[in-house]
Coordinates of C-alpha atoms and ligand atoms in Angstrom, one line a residue:
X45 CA 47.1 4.1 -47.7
X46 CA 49.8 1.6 -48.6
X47 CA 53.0 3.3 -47.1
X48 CA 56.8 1.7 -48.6
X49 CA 59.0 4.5 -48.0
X50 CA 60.6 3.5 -44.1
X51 CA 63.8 4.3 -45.3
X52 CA 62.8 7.9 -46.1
X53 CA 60.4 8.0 -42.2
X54 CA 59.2 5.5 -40.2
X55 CA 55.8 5.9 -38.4
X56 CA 56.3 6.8 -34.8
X57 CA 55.6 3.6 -32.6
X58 CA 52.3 4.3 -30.3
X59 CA 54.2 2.5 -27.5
X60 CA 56.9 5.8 -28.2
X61 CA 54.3 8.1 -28.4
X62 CA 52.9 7.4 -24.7
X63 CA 56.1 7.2 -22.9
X64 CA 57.0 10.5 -24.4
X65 CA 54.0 12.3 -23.7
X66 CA 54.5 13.0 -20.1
X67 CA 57.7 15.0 -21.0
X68 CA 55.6 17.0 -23.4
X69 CA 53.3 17.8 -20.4
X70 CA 53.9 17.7 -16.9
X71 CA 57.1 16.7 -16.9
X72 CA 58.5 20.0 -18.5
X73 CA 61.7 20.5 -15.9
X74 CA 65.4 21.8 -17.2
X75 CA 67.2 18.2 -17.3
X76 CA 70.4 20.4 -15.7
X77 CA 68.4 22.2 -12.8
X78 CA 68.9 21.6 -9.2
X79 CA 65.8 20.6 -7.6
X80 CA 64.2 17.3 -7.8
X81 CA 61.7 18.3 -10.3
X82 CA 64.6 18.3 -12.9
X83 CA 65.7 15.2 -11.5
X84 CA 62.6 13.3 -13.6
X85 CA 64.1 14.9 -16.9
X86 CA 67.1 13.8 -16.0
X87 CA 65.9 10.4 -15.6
X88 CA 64.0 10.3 -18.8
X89 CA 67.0 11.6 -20.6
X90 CA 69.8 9.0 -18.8
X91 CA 67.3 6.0 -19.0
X92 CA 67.4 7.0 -22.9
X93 CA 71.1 6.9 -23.2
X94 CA 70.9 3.3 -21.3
X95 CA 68.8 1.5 -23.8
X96 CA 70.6 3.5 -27.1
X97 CA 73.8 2.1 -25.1
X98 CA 71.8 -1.4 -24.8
X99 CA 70.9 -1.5 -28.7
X100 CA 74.3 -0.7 -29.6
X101 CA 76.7 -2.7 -27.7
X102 CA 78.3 0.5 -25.9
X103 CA 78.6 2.2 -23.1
X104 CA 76.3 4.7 -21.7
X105 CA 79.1 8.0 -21.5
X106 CA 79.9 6.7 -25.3
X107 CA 76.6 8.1 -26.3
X108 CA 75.9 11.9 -26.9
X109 CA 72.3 13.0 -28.3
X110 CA 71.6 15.0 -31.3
X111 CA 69.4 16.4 -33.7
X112 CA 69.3 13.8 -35.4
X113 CA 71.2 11.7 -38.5
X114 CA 72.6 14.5 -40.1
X115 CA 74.1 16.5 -37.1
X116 CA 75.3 13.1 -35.8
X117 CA 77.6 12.9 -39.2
X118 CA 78.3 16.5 -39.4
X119 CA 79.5 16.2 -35.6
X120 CA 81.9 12.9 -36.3
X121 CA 83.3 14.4 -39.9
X122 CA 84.2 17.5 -38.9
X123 CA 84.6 17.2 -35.6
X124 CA 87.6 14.5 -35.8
X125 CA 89.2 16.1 -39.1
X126 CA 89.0 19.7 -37.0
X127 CA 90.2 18.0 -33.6
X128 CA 93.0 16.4 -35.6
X129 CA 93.9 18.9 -38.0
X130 CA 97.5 19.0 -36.8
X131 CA 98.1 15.4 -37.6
X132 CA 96.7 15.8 -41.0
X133 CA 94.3 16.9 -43.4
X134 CA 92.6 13.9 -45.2
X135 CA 89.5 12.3 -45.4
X136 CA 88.3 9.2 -47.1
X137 CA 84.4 8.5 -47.9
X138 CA 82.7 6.9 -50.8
X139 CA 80.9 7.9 -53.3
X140 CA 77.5 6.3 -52.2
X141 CA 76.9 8.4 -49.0
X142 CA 74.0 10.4 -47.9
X143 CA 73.9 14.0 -48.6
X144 CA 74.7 14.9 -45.0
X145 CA 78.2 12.7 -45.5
X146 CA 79.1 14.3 -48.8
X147 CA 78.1 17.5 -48.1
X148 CA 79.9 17.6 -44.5
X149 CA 83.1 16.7 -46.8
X150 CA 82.5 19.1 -49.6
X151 CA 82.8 21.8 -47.0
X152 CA 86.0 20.5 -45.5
X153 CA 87.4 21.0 -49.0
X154 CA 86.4 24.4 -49.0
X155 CA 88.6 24.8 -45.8
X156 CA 91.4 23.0 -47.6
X157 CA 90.7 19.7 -46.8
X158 CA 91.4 16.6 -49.6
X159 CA 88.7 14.3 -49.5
X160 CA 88.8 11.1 -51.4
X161 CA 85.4 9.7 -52.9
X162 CA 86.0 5.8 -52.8
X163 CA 84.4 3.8 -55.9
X164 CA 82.0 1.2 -55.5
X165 CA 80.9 -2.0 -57.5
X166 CA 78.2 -2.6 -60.0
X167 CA 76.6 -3.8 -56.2
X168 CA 77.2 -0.8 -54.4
X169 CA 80.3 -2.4 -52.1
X170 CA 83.1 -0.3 -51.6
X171 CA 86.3 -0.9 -52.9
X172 CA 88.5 -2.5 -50.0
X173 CA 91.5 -2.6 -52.3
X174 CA 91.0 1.4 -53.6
X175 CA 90.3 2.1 -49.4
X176 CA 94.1 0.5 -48.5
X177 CA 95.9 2.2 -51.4
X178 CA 94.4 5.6 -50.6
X179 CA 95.1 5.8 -46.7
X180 CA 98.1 8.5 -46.2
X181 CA 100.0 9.4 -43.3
X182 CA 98.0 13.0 -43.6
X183 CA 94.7 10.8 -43.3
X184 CA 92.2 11.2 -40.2
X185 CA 89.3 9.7 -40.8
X186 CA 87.4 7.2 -43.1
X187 CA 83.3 7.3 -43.0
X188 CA 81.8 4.9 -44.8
X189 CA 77.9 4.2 -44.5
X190 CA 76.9 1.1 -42.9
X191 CA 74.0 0.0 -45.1
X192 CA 73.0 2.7 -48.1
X193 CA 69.9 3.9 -48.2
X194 CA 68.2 3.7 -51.4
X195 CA 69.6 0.3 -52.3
X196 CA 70.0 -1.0 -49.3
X197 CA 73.6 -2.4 -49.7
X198 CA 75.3 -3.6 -46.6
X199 CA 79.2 -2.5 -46.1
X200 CA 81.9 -4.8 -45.1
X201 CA 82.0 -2.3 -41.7
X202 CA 84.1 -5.0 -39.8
X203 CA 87.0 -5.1 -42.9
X204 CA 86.4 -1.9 -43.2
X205 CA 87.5 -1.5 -39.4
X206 CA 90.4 -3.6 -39.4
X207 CA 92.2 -1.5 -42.3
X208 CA 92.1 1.4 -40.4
X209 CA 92.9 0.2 -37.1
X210 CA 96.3 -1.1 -38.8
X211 CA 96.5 2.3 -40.4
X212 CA 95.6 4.4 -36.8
X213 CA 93.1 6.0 -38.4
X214 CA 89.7 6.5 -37.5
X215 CA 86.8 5.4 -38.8
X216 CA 83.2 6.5 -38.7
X217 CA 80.0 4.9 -39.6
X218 CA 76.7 6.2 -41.1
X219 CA 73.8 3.6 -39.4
X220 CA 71.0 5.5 -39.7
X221 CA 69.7 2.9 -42.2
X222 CA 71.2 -0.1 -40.2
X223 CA 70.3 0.9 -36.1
X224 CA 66.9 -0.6 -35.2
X225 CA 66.8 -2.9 -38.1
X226 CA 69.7 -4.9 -38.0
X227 CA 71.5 -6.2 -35.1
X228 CA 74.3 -4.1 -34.3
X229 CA 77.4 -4.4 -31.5
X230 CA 79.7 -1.5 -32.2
X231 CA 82.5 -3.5 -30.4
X232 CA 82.0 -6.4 -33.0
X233 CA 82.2 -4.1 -35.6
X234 CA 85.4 -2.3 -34.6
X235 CA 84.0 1.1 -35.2
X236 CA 85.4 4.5 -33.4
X237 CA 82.1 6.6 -34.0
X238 CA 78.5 5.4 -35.6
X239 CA 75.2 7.9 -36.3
X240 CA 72.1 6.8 -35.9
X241 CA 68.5 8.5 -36.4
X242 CA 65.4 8.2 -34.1
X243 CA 62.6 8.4 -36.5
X244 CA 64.1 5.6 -39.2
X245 CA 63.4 3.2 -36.5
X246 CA 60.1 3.8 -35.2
X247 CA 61.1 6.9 -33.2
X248 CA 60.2 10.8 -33.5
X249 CA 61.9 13.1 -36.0
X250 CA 64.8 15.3 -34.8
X251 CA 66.1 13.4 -32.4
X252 CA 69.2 10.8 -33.0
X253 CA 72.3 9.8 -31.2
X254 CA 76.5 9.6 -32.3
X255 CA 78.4 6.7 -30.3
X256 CA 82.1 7.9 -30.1
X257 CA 84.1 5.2 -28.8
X258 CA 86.3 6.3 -25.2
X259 CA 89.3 7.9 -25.6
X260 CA 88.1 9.4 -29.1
X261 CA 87.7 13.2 -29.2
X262 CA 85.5 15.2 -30.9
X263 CA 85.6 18.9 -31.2
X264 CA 82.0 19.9 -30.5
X265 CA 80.1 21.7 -33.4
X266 CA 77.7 23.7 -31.2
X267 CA 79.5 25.6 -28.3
X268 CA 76.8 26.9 -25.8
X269 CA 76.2 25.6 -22.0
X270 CA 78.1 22.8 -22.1
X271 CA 75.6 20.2 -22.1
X272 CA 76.0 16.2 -22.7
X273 CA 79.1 17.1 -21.4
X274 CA 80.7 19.5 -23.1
X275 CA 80.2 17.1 -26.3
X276 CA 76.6 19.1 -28.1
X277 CA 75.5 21.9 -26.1
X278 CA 71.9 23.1 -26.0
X279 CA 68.9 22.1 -23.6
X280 CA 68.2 18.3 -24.3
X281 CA 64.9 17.9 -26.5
X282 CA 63.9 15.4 -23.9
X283 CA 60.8 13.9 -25.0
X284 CA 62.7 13.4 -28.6
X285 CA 65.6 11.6 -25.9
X286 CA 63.1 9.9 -24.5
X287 CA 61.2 8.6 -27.6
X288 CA 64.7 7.6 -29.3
X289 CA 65.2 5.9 -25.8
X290 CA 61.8 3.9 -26.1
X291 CA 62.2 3.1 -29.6
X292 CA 65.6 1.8 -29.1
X293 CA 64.6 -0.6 -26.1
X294 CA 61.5 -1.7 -28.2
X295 CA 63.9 -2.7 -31.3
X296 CA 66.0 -4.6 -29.0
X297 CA 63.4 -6.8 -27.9
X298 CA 61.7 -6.9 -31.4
X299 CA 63.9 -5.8 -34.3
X300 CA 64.8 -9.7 -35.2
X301 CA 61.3 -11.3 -35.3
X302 CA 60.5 -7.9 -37.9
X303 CA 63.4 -8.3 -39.7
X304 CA 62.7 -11.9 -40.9
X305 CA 58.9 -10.9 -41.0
X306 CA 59.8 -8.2 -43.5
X307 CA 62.1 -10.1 -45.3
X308 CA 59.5 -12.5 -46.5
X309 CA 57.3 -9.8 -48.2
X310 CA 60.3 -7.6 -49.6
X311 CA 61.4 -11.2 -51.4
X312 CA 57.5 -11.7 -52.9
X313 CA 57.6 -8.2 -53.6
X314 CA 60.5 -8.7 -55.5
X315 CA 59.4 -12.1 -57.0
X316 CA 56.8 -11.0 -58.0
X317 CA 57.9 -7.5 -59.8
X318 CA 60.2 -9.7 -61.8
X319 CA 57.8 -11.6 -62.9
X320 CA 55.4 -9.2 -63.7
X321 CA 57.6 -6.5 -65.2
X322 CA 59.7 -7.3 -68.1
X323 CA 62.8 -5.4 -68.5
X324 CA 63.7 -4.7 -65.0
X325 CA 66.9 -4.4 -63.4
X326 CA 66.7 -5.0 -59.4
X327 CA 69.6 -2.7 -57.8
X328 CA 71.8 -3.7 -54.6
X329 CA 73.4 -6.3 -53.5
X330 CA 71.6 -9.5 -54.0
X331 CA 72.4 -11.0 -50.0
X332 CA 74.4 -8.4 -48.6
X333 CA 71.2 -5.9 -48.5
X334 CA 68.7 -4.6 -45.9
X335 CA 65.9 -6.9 -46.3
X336 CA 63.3 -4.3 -45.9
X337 CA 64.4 -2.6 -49.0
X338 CA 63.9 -2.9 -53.1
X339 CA 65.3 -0.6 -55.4
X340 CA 64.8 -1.4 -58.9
X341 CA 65.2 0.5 -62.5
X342 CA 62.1 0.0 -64.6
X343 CA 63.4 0.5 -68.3
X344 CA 62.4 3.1 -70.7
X345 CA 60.4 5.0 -67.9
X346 CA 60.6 8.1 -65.2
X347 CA 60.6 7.0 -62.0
X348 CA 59.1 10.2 -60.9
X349 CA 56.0 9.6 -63.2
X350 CA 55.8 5.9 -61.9
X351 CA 55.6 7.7 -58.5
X352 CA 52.9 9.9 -59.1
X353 CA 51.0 7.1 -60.8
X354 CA 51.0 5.1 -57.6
X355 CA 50.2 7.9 -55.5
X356 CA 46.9 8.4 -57.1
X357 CA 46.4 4.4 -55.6
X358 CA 47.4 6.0 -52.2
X359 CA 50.6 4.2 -52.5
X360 CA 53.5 5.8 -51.0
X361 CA 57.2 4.9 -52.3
X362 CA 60.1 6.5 -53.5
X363 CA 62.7 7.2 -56.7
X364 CA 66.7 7.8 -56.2
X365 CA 66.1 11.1 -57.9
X366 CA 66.8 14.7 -56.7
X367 CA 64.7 17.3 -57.8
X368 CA 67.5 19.8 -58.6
X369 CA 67.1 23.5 -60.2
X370 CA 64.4 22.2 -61.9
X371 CA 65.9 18.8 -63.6
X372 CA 65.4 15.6 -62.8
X373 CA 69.1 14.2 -61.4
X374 CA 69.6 10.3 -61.5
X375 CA 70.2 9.3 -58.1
X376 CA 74.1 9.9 -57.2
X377 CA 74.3 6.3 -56.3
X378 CA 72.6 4.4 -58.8
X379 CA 75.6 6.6 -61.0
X380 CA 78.3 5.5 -59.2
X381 CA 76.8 2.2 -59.0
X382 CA 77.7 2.1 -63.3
X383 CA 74.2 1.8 -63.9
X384 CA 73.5 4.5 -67.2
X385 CA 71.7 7.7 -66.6
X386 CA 68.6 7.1 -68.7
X387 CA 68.1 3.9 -66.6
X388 CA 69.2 5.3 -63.6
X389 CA 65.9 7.6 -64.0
X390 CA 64.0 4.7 -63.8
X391 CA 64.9 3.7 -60.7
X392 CA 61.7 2.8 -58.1
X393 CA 62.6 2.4 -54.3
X394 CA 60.1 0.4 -52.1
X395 CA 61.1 0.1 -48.4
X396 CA 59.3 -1.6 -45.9
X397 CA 58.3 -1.8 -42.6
X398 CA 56.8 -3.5 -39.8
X399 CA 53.3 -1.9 -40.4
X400 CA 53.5 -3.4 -44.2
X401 CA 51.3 -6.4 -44.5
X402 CA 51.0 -9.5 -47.3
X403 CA 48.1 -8.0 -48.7
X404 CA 49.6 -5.0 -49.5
X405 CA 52.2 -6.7 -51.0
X406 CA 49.9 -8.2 -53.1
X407 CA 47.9 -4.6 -53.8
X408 CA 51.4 -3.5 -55.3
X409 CA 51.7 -6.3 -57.6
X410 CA 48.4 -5.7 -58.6
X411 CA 48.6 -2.2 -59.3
X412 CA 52.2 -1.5 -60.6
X413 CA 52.4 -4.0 -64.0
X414 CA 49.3 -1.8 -65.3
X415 CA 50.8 1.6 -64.5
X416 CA 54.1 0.5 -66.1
X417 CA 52.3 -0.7 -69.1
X418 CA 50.5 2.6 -69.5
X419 CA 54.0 4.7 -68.9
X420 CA 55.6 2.6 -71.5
X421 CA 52.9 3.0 -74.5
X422 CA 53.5 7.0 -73.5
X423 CA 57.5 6.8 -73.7
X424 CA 59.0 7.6 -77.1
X425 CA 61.7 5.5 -76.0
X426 CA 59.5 1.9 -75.8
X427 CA 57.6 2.8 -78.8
X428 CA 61.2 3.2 -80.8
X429 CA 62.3 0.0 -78.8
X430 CA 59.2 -2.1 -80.0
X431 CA 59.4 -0.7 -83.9
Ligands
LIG700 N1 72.2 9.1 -43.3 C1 71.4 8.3 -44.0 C2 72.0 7.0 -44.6 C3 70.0 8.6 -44.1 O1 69.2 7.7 -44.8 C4 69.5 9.8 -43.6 C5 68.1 10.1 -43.7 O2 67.5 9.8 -44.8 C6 70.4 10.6 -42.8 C7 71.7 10.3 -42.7 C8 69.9 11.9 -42.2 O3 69.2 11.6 -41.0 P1 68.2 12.7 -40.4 O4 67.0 12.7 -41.3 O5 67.9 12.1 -39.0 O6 68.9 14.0 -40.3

């Protein structure tokens, strides 16, 4: 199996897997009992927070665990736009976010929250300009994602920052394509609360961490025993804290040697598409972009048919759209992007990772120019095209 879809999972790291196991095992104490049997969760769990704190730039009591990515920006949206209801009632995102962004905001505006969806470019970049107009007195919060997921489009977080720390307003960061794959310093990049995911990076799945910078509160979504203090309640999933923990240490030692590695094969990958494939229109930013990702629109085609093509060559990969009450939605981003809905459905999205090798690379190239062929003498829309 050739697998190209890292920004959907990642494979869980062997190395994680075996410092995890012993807290699926023997070492089964309550973290927040008394005796010294507890004490070794505790451990597992505080060593955890130490090399998320590492990765990141922070400081250990700026890190609470989660469930994951989407609990960690459910927690920072509505947390800070309930905590500071009083001062006011607006929120500014973009139109590019993930579902667990949007969707956080959409149900703020049911509570009678304004939200404002920022615009992007033809690259996927925010509008800086649209962001300083649209900051209020009554704003709270801006979130904007660090790097987007399907087109891997990297934010100008630190500009970004600096707007709203002359506007007193905070701001909040989706990583959970950017932690364990680029380098990050939350300090350098002047945000008040970032979300990141274990298992995009190598770690397990449901498990992931939010940084909220000291001094900023959060009103906690889930009220219970008053775990990572007071901040998300509930027993910690301790071998999930543990294997984020792991994975986090192992990216700081080798996250810059895989990025680079990556890089090469994404850019043969993409050379070699272009070459290949006529009519195709490669998606994202051309420098400012996650290098392990390639999102292109392959004209006069479904991506979802190009997608089960390659899984019947055991090749896993991706396409920005939603399978929605049974139609076929373009991808939300590829939309606000300006790229057209009929080419939008045409969109394939490769992501890479450090399991991916050059011969794979090359399998791809080898396999994808036929299948595209084949789909293309099937569309009505080629065959009107080449009349
Ligand atoms: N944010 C982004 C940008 C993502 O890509 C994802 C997952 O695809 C999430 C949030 C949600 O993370 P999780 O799957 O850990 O809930």
């Amino acid at each position: 199996m050739i697998y190209m879809d890292h920004n959907a999972t990642a494979p869980l790291d062997k190395r994680v897997l075996d410092k995890m196991m012993p807290f699926l095992t023997d070492v089964y104490s309550n973290p927040s009992s008394v005796y010294r049997f507890a004490q070794e969760s505790k451990k597992g769990v505080e060593d955890a927070r130490g090399f998320v704190a590492q990765l990141l730039g922070a400081a250990t009591d700026e890190i609470t665990f989660t469930s994951g990515g989407t609990e960690s920006d459910n927690t920072a949206i509505k947390g800070i736009a309930l905590m500071y209801r009083d001062k006011g009632n607006h929120i500014i995102t973009s139109k590019i976010e993930h579902h667990a962004v949007l969707h956080a905001c959409e149900f703020l505006e049911k509570q009678g929250f304004e939200v404002t969806y920022l615009d992007v470019d033809e690259y996927g970049v925010v509008d800086l300009e649209q962001l300083k107009k649209t900051i209020k007195d009554e704003t709270t919060l801006v979130s904007i994602m660090h790097a987007n997921n399907e087109v891997g489009t990297i934010e100008p977080i630190k500009e970004i920052a600096d707007i709203c720390r002359d506007k007193k307003v905070y701001f909040h960061t989706d990583a959970v394509q950017t932690v364990g794959k680029i380098k990050i310093d939350v300090k350098d990049l002047g945000v008040d609360l970032l979300s990141l995911s274990a298992h995009k990076f190598y770690g397990p799945k449901g498990v992931g961490a939010l940084y909220v910078k000291k001094g900023v509160k959060v009103l906690p979504l889930l009220h219970g025993g008053g775990h990572e203090k007071g901040k998300r309640s509930g027993t910690e999933n301790v071998a999930g804290i543990v294997g984020l923990g792991e994975a986090a240490r192992l990216a700081s030692e080798e996250q810059e040697a895989q990025e680079k590695r990556i890089a090469a094969l994404r850019d043969k990958l993409q050379t070699g598409i272009t070459e290949k494939i006529p009519e195709i229109k490669i998606n994202g930013h051309p420098e400012q972009r996650l290098t392990n990702t390639l999102n292109f629109c392959i004209r006069h085609i479904e991506g979802e048919s190009i997608l089960i093509n390659l899984d019947f060559e055991d090749i896993c990969a991706s396409s920005g759209s939603a399978c929605t009450s049974g139609s076929l939605e373009p991808s939300h981003v590829l939309l606000a992007m300006g790229i057209p809905a009929e080419v939008a459905h045409g969109s394939l999205w490769l992501s890479l990772g450090k399991q991916n090798t050059e011969a794979q690379v090359d399998k791809v190239l080898e396999v994808l120019p036929p299948i595209v062929e084949k789909l293309r003498q099937m569309s009505p829309f080629w065959q009107h095209k080449s009349r």
